[in-house]
Coordinates of C-alpha atoms in Angstrom, one line a residue:
Chain Z
M14 CA 154.2 63.5 87.1
S15 CA 153.5 66.5 85.1
T16 CA 150.5 68.6 84.9
G17 CA 148.3 69.0 81.9
R18 CA 146.3 72.0 80.4
H19 CA 143.2 70.5 82.1
H20 CA 144.5 70.2 85.7
H21 CA 143.1 73.2 87.6
K22 CA 141.0 75.5 85.4
V23 CA 139.2 77.8 87.6
R24 CA 140.9 81.0 88.3
D25 CA 139.8 83.4 91.6
S26 CA 140.2 86.7 89.4
V27 CA 139.6 88.0 86.0
A28 CA 143.2 89.1 86.1
A29 CA 144.4 85.6 86.7
A30 CA 141.9 84.2 84.0
L31 CA 143.7 86.7 81.3
D32 CA 147.2 85.7 82.0
G33 CA 149.2 85.6 78.9
L34 CA 146.8 87.5 76.7
D35 CA 149.4 89.8 75.3
S36 CA 149.8 92.6 72.7
G37 CA 149.6 91.6 69.1
M38 CA 147.6 88.4 69.8
T39 CA 144.3 87.3 68.0
V40 CA 141.4 87.5 70.2
M41 CA 138.0 85.9 69.7
V42 CA 135.1 87.1 71.7
G43 CA 131.7 85.7 72.0
G44 CA 128.6 87.2 71.5
F45 CA 125.9 88.5 68.9
G46 CA 126.0 92.4 69.4
L47 CA 125.9 92.7 73.2
C48 CA 124.0 89.4 73.7
G49 CA 126.0 86.8 75.6
N50 CA 129.3 88.9 76.2
A51 CA 131.7 87.9 78.7
E52 CA 131.4 91.4 80.2
A53 CA 134.3 91.2 83.0
L54 CA 136.8 89.5 80.6
I55 CA 136.2 92.3 78.2
A56 CA 136.9 94.8 80.8
G57 CA 139.8 92.9 82.0
V58 CA 141.8 93.0 78.9
I59 CA 141.4 96.7 78.9
A60 CA 142.7 96.8 82.5
R61 CA 145.6 94.4 81.7
G62 CA 146.9 96.9 78.9
A63 CA 147.3 94.4 76.0
R64 CA 147.3 96.4 72.7
D65 CA 147.5 95.9 69.0
L66 CA 144.9 93.2 68.9
T67 CA 143.3 91.6 66.2
L68 CA 139.8 91.1 67.4
V69 CA 137.5 88.5 65.9
S70 CA 133.7 89.1 66.7
N71 CA 130.6 89.2 64.8
N72 CA 129.9 92.9 65.7
A73 CA 132.6 94.1 67.8
G74 CA 130.3 95.8 70.2
A75 CA 127.3 98.3 69.8
M76 CA 126.5 101.5 71.6
G77 CA 129.7 102.1 72.9
K78 CA 129.3 98.9 75.2
G79 CA 130.8 95.5 75.1
L80 CA 133.7 95.5 72.7
A81 CA 133.1 98.9 71.4
T82 CA 135.1 99.7 74.8
W83 CA 138.2 98.2 73.3
L84 CA 137.9 100.5 70.1
R85 CA 137.6 103.3 72.4
A86 CA 140.6 102.4 74.3
G87 CA 142.6 102.0 71.1
I88 CA 143.7 98.7 71.8
V89 CA 142.6 97.0 68.5
R90 CA 144.6 96.8 65.4
K91 CA 142.3 94.9 63.1
V92 CA 138.6 93.7 63.4
I93 CA 137.4 90.5 61.6
C94 CA 133.8 90.7 61.8
S95 CA 130.6 90.2 59.7
Y96 CA 128.4 93.1 60.6
L97 CA 128.9 96.6 61.5
G98 CA 125.2 97.9 61.7
S99 CA 125.1 101.1 64.1
N100 CA 128.4 100.5 65.8
E101 CA 129.6 103.9 65.4
D102 CA 132.7 103.2 67.2
L103 CA 133.7 100.9 64.2
H104 CA 132.4 103.0 61.7
T105 CA 134.4 106.2 62.7
R106 CA 137.7 104.2 63.3
M107 CA 137.4 102.5 59.8
A108 CA 136.6 105.6 57.9
A109 CA 139.5 107.3 59.6
G110 CA 141.8 104.7 58.8
T111 CA 143.0 104.0 62.2
L112 CA 141.5 100.5 62.2
E113 CA 141.9 97.7 59.5
V114 CA 138.4 95.9 59.2
E115 CA 137.9 92.6 57.5
V116 CA 134.2 92.0 56.7
T117 CA 133.3 88.4 56.1
P118 CA 130.0 86.6 55.7
Q119 CA 128.7 85.4 59.0
G120 CA 128.5 81.8 58.0
T121 CA 131.8 81.7 56.5
L122 CA 133.1 83.4 59.6
A123 CA 131.5 80.7 62.0
E124 CA 132.7 78.0 59.5
R125 CA 136.3 79.4 59.6
M126 CA 136.4 79.1 63.3
R127 CA 134.9 75.6 63.0
A128 CA 137.6 74.3 60.7
A129 CA 140.3 75.8 62.7
G130 CA 138.9 73.9 65.6
A131 CA 138.3 70.8 63.7
G132 CA 141.8 70.6 62.1
I133 CA 140.7 71.6 58.6
P134 CA 143.3 74.2 57.1
A135 CA 140.4 75.6 54.5
F136 CA 137.4 74.8 52.8
Y137 CA 135.2 75.1 49.9
T138 CA 132.0 77.0 49.9
P139 CA 129.5 78.8 47.5
T140 CA 128.8 81.6 49.9
G141 CA 130.2 85.0 48.2
V142 CA 130.9 83.6 44.8
G143 CA 130.4 86.5 42.3
T144 CA 130.6 88.9 45.1
V145 CA 133.4 91.2 46.6
V146 CA 134.2 88.4 48.7
E147 CA 135.5 86.4 45.9
E148 CA 138.4 89.0 45.4
G149 CA 141.7 87.2 45.8
K150 CA 140.4 83.9 46.5
E151 CA 141.0 80.6 44.8
V152 CA 137.9 79.4 42.8
K153 CA 137.1 76.0 42.2
V154 CA 134.3 74.4 40.1
I155 CA 133.1 71.0 41.6
D156 CA 130.3 69.2 39.9
G157 CA 129.6 72.3 37.7
R158 CA 129.2 74.7 40.7
R159 CA 131.7 77.5 41.8
Y160 CA 133.2 77.7 45.1
L161 CA 135.6 79.8 47.1
L162 CA 138.4 78.7 49.2
E163 CA 138.2 79.9 52.8
R164 CA 140.8 79.5 55.3
A165 CA 140.5 78.2 58.7
L166 CA 140.6 81.1 61.3
P167 CA 142.5 80.1 64.8
A168 CA 143.1 82.5 67.6
D169 CA 145.6 82.8 70.7
F170 CA 142.4 83.4 73.0
A171 CA 138.7 82.9 73.1
L172 CA 136.8 84.8 75.8
V173 CA 133.3 83.4 76.2
R174 CA 130.3 83.5 78.7
A175 CA 128.4 80.7 79.7
R176 CA 125.4 80.2 81.9
K177 CA 126.9 77.6 83.8
A178 CA 130.3 75.8 84.1
D179 CA 131.6 72.9 86.0
R180 CA 135.2 72.9 87.3
F181 CA 136.5 71.1 84.3
G182 CA 134.9 73.6 82.0
N183 CA 131.9 71.8 80.8
L184 CA 129.6 74.6 79.6
R185 CA 125.8 75.2 79.3
F186 CA 124.5 78.2 77.7
F187 CA 121.3 80.2 77.8
R188 CA 119.0 80.7 74.9
T189 CA 120.6 82.9 71.8
A190 CA 123.4 84.0 74.4
R191 CA 125.4 80.7 72.8
N192 CA 126.1 82.1 69.4
F193 CA 129.7 82.1 68.4
S194 CA 130.9 81.1 71.9
P195 CA 131.2 77.2 71.6
V196 CA 132.9 77.4 68.0
M197 CA 135.3 80.1 69.1
A198 CA 136.3 78.0 72.2
T199 CA 137.4 75.2 69.7
A200 CA 139.4 77.7 67.5
A201 CA 141.4 79.2 70.3
R202 CA 144.7 78.0 71.9
T203 CA 143.4 79.2 75.3
T204 CA 139.8 79.5 76.0
V205 CA 138.7 81.5 78.9
V206 CA 135.0 81.1 80.3
E207 CA 133.1 83.8 82.3
A208 CA 130.5 81.8 84.1
D209 CA 127.4 83.0 85.6
E210 CA 127.3 80.0 87.7
L211 CA 130.2 77.9 88.8
V212 CA 129.2 74.0 89.8
E213 CA 131.1 71.0 91.0
V214 CA 132.1 68.3 88.5
G215 CA 129.2 65.9 87.9
A216 CA 126.6 68.3 88.5
I217 CA 126.0 68.9 84.9
D218 CA 124.6 65.6 83.3
P219 CA 126.8 64.5 80.5
D220 CA 124.0 64.5 78.1
D221 CA 123.0 68.0 79.0
V222 CA 126.8 69.7 78.2
H223 CA 126.7 72.2 75.4
L224 CA 130.4 72.3 75.1
P225 CA 132.7 69.7 76.6
G226 CA 135.4 71.0 78.9
L227 CA 138.3 69.7 76.6
Y228 CA 137.8 73.0 74.9
V229 CA 138.2 75.3 78.0
H230 CA 141.3 75.9 79.6
R231 CA 140.3 78.4 82.3
V232 CA 137.0 79.5 84.3
V233 CA 136.2 82.6 86.2
H234 CA 133.1 82.9 88.1
V235 CA 131.2 86.2 87.7
P236 CA 127.6 86.1 89.1
A237 CA 126.6 89.8 87.9
H238 CA 126.4 91.2 84.6
E239 CA 124.7 94.2 82.8
D240 CA 123.3 92.5 79.8
P241 CA 122.1 95.4 78.0
I242 CA 119.3 95.0 75.3
E243 CA 120.1 96.6 71.9
F244 CA 116.4 96.7 70.7
R245 CA 113.7 96.1 73.3
T246 CA 110.8 95.0 71.3
V247 CA 107.4 94.0 73.4
R248 CA 103.6 93.5 72.9
P249 CA 101.3 94.8 75.2
R250 CA 100.3 92.1 77.7
P251 CA 96.6 91.2 77.4
A252 CA 94.4 92.2 80.5
A253 CA 93.8 88.7 81.9
D254 CA 94.2 85.0 80.9
G255 CA 95.6 86.3 77.8
A256 CA 96.4 84.5 74.4
A257 CA 99.1 81.9 74.5
G258 CA 102.4 83.6 73.5
G259 CA 105.8 82.4 73.3
V260 CA 107.7 81.7 76.3
A261 CA 110.8 83.2 77.6
Chain Q
M14 CA 96.3 101.6 44.4
S15 CA 98.9 99.3 45.1
F16 CA 100.0 97.0 48.0
S17 CA 100.5 98.3 51.6
K18 CA 103.6 97.0 53.3
Q19 CA 101.1 95.0 55.3
D20 CA 99.7 93.6 52.0
M21 CA 103.1 92.8 50.9
A22 CA 103.8 90.9 54.1
R23 CA 100.8 89.0 53.8
R24 CA 101.4 88.3 50.1
A25 CA 105.0 87.0 51.2
A26 CA 103.6 85.0 53.8
A27 CA 101.2 83.3 51.2
E28 CA 104.4 81.8 49.9
I29 CA 105.3 79.9 53.0
P30 CA 104.1 76.4 52.7
A31 CA 102.8 74.5 55.9
G32 CA 105.4 72.7 57.8
S33 CA 108.1 74.6 56.4
I34 CA 111.5 76.3 57.8
V35 CA 111.6 79.9 56.8
N36 CA 114.2 82.8 57.7
L37 CA 112.7 86.2 57.7
G38 CA 115.1 88.9 56.9
I39 CA 115.5 92.1 59.2
G40 CA 112.9 94.8 58.4
L41 CA 110.0 94.3 56.3
P42 CA 110.1 90.5 55.9
T43 CA 109.7 90.3 59.8
L44 CA 106.4 91.5 59.2
C45 CA 105.4 88.2 57.4
A46 CA 105.4 86.5 60.7
D47 CA 102.2 88.4 61.7
Y48 CA 100.1 86.5 58.7
L49 CA 101.2 83.0 59.7
P50 CA 98.5 80.9 61.4
E51 CA 99.8 79.5 64.6
G52 CA 102.0 76.3 63.8
H53 CA 101.9 76.8 60.2
A54 CA 106.0 77.1 59.9
F55 CA 108.9 77.2 61.9
L56 CA 110.9 80.5 61.9
H57 CA 114.9 80.3 61.9
S58 CA 116.7 83.2 63.3
E59 CA 120.4 82.9 62.1
N60 CA 121.9 83.8 65.5
G61 CA 120.8 80.5 66.7
L62 CA 117.2 80.0 67.2
L63 CA 114.7 77.6 65.5
G64 CA 110.7 78.2 66.5
M65 CA 111.0 81.8 67.1
G66 CA 107.8 83.2 68.5
P67 CA 106.5 86.8 68.5
F68 CA 107.9 89.7 70.6
P69 CA 107.4 88.8 74.4
F70 CA 105.0 90.5 76.5
E71 CA 106.0 93.7 78.4
G72 CA 108.2 92.6 81.1
D73 CA 109.0 89.3 79.6
E74 CA 111.8 90.2 77.6
H75 CA 115.2 88.7 78.2
P76 CA 118.5 90.2 76.8
Q77 CA 119.8 86.7 76.0
L78 CA 116.7 85.9 73.9
I79 CA 117.0 87.7 70.7
N80 CA 116.6 87.6 66.8
A81 CA 119.4 88.3 64.3
G82 CA 118.0 92.0 64.1
K83 CA 119.0 92.0 68.0
Q84 CA 115.4 92.6 68.8
T85 CA 113.9 90.7 72.0
V86 CA 111.8 87.6 70.7
T87 CA 110.3 84.3 72.3
V88 CA 110.8 80.7 71.5
L89 CA 107.7 78.7 70.9
P90 CA 107.1 75.0 72.1
G91 CA 109.3 72.9 70.0
G92 CA 111.8 75.4 69.4
S93 CA 115.6 74.9 69.9
T94 CA 118.6 76.9 70.2
F95 CA 122.0 76.2 68.8
D96 CA 125.5 78.0 68.1
S97 CA 126.4 79.9 65.1
A98 CA 128.2 77.3 63.2
A99 CA 125.2 75.0 63.4
S100 CA 123.0 77.7 62.5
F101 CA 124.9 78.6 59.3
A102 CA 125.4 74.9 58.6
M103 CA 121.7 74.6 58.7
I104 CA 121.4 77.5 56.0
R105 CA 124.4 76.4 54.0
G106 CA 123.4 72.8 54.0
G107 CA 120.0 73.7 52.3
H108 CA 118.1 72.7 55.4
V109 CA 116.1 76.0 55.5
D110 CA 113.3 75.8 52.9
L111 CA 112.9 79.5 52.3
A112 CA 114.2 82.9 52.7
I113 CA 112.4 86.1 52.5
L114 CA 114.7 89.0 52.3
G115 CA 114.8 92.6 51.7
A116 CA 116.4 93.7 48.5
M117 CA 118.1 97.2 47.2
Q118 CA 118.3 95.5 43.6
V119 CA 117.1 92.3 41.8
S120 CA 118.2 91.7 38.3
A121 CA 116.3 89.6 35.7
A122 CA 118.7 86.7 36.2
G123 CA 117.7 86.6 39.7
D124 CA 121.1 88.3 41.0
L125 CA 120.4 89.9 44.5
A126 CA 122.0 93.0 45.9
N127 CA 120.9 93.8 49.4
W128 CA 123.8 94.6 51.5
A129 CA 125.6 97.7 50.5
V130 CA 124.8 101.0 48.7
P131 CA 127.9 102.2 46.6
G132 CA 129.5 105.3 48.2
G133 CA 127.2 104.6 51.2
K134 CA 128.3 103.4 54.8
V135 CA 129.3 99.6 54.8
M136 CA 127.0 98.0 57.2
G137 CA 128.3 94.6 56.6
I138 CA 127.3 91.5 55.3
G139 CA 125.9 89.6 58.2
G140 CA 123.9 86.5 57.2
A141 CA 122.8 88.1 53.8
M142 CA 125.2 86.0 51.5
D143 CA 124.9 82.8 53.3
L144 CA 121.0 83.2 53.1
A145 CA 120.8 84.2 49.8
T146 CA 123.1 81.3 48.5
G147 CA 122.1 78.5 51.0
C148 CA 118.3 78.7 51.4
R149 CA 116.4 76.4 49.0
R150 CA 114.2 79.3 47.8
V151 CA 114.5 83.0 48.1
I152 CA 111.8 85.6 47.7
A153 CA 112.8 89.4 47.9
I154 CA 110.2 91.8 49.2
M155 CA 111.0 95.3 48.2
Q156 CA 110.0 98.8 47.0
H157 CA 109.5 98.6 43.3
A158 CA 111.6 101.7 42.5
T159 CA 113.5 104.2 44.7
R160 CA 111.8 107.4 45.9
E161 CA 113.6 109.2 43.1
G162 CA 112.1 106.6 40.6
E163 CA 115.5 104.7 39.9
H164 CA 114.7 101.2 39.0
K165 CA 115.4 98.5 41.4
L166 CA 114.3 95.6 39.2
V167 CA 116.9 95.8 36.9
A168 CA 118.6 94.2 33.8
R169 CA 122.0 94.0 35.7
C170 CA 122.6 94.8 39.3
T171 CA 124.9 98.0 39.8
Y172 CA 125.1 97.5 43.5
P173 CA 127.3 95.3 45.1
L174 CA 126.0 91.5 44.9
T175 CA 124.8 89.5 47.7
A176 CA 124.6 86.3 45.4
T177 CA 124.0 85.5 41.8
A178 CA 120.8 83.7 40.3
V179 CA 119.1 83.0 43.6
V180 CA 115.9 85.2 43.5
A181 CA 112.9 83.1 42.6
R182 CA 110.2 85.7 43.3
V183 CA 109.8 89.4 44.0
I184 CA 107.1 91.1 45.9
T185 CA 106.8 94.7 45.5
E186 CA 103.8 97.2 46.1
L187 CA 103.1 96.8 42.7
G188 CA 102.7 93.4 42.5
V189 CA 104.4 89.7 42.2
F190 CA 107.3 89.2 39.6
D191 CA 109.2 86.3 38.8
P192 CA 112.9 87.0 37.3
V193 CA 113.2 84.7 34.5
G194 CA 116.7 85.7 32.6
D195 CA 115.6 88.1 30.2
G196 CA 113.0 89.9 32.0
F197 CA 110.5 89.6 34.8
R198 CA 107.4 87.6 34.4
V199 CA 104.3 89.3 35.7
V200 CA 102.8 86.9 38.3
E201 CA 100.1 89.3 39.5
L202 CA 99.6 93.1 39.8
A203 CA 98.4 94.9 42.9
P204 CA 94.7 95.9 42.6
G205 CA 94.4 99.0 40.5
V206 CA 98.0 98.9 39.1
E207 CA 98.4 98.7 35.3
R208 CA 100.9 96.9 33.5
A209 CA 102.2 100.0 31.6
Q210 CA 102.7 101.8 35.0
V211 CA 104.8 98.8 36.2
A212 CA 106.9 98.7 32.9
A213 CA 108.0 102.3 33.3
L214 CA 109.3 101.6 36.7
T215 CA 111.0 98.3 35.8
G216 CA 114.5 98.3 34.4
A217 CA 114.1 95.0 32.5
P218 CA 111.4 93.8 30.1
L219 CA 108.0 92.6 31.6
L220 CA 106.9 89.2 30.4

């Protein structure tokens, strides 16, 4: 009997988990800024020596950390993102012309991934109509409203972080660390998960699975992370039995 | 006299109906949350959070619980988290009732420019175009003119557009104005502000 893609997914090292991630490929990396980054896999790609990558990420790093390390290592040819913000590594390389940057509305970026993962080659959206985003795109009027045709965005690899994975690759995420990771996993030919916690099959209740394991091909257990905070905003704690606040 | 930033945020918060889903843009719009009664509205943050609460108490901040401005926040009871595709489907599908956004220019036709300054550093689009296009109502909260006195409420936007004909109401330090096509209708003036003063600082007719 032959072995399917969902046979043995757990890898014992980051290097093994990144097998086949080669120069010239399109790689999606989950995270909203530095929140929810697959830190060990990001470092592992540099160690592997892959170059000329097309990186798909909402922000492509920040504060010199996360995916900014790829920019500094010079292994990225093109970035597809929605927001550069204060990512100086991205700004300087874009200004110098050493890096091609495609800026896309964030919802269009997510939907292009969703389409790729759902077998939809392109879709119409009103986002970007009448703006620079419209340039070079087909415009269609449907029921009197203008829409842009946006194409699906697939990838060779998706590198994502999960709070918990079982050995089949069923995933759970924590709070807003989920962001682009599940939809990237659907859009990539090979999805590699860096899991904070690895559990046996059956340990996650079927109703509690955030991303079914069929979208996941490899899992590596990485218990420790830096998890930097970009903007630490807090309130002073009230003296005693204080007012009700939000819960973390 | 004119509205302070806090007055502007309070005035914008008064536009939020009870029981509504609201997305507050980065910067000044975020202040509106300080003027909402507890449980009045559900705040949506496009990075995948509904039911966003205030900043955490010192020591409670968590790197995996942030808002779209990448600030540490909290989630209130009844809140939920979801992925980016779901979050933007909420926005693009018309499920978010109101967006209160910062603006660089708003035209009399309700066109919004809030993501790029001509010749300036490209910060990116982020969720701006999706929010402006998809939310059911869009309110802009902004300074009425630049420090150099250049108009920001204009006949036609000269900055790169975010979306066309989307802004329903503009709140500035000088008052509240609705873009109605051929000009801005004066809804109210800030205390002590004269209509003539506003007219001089507005690049389209006041109606």
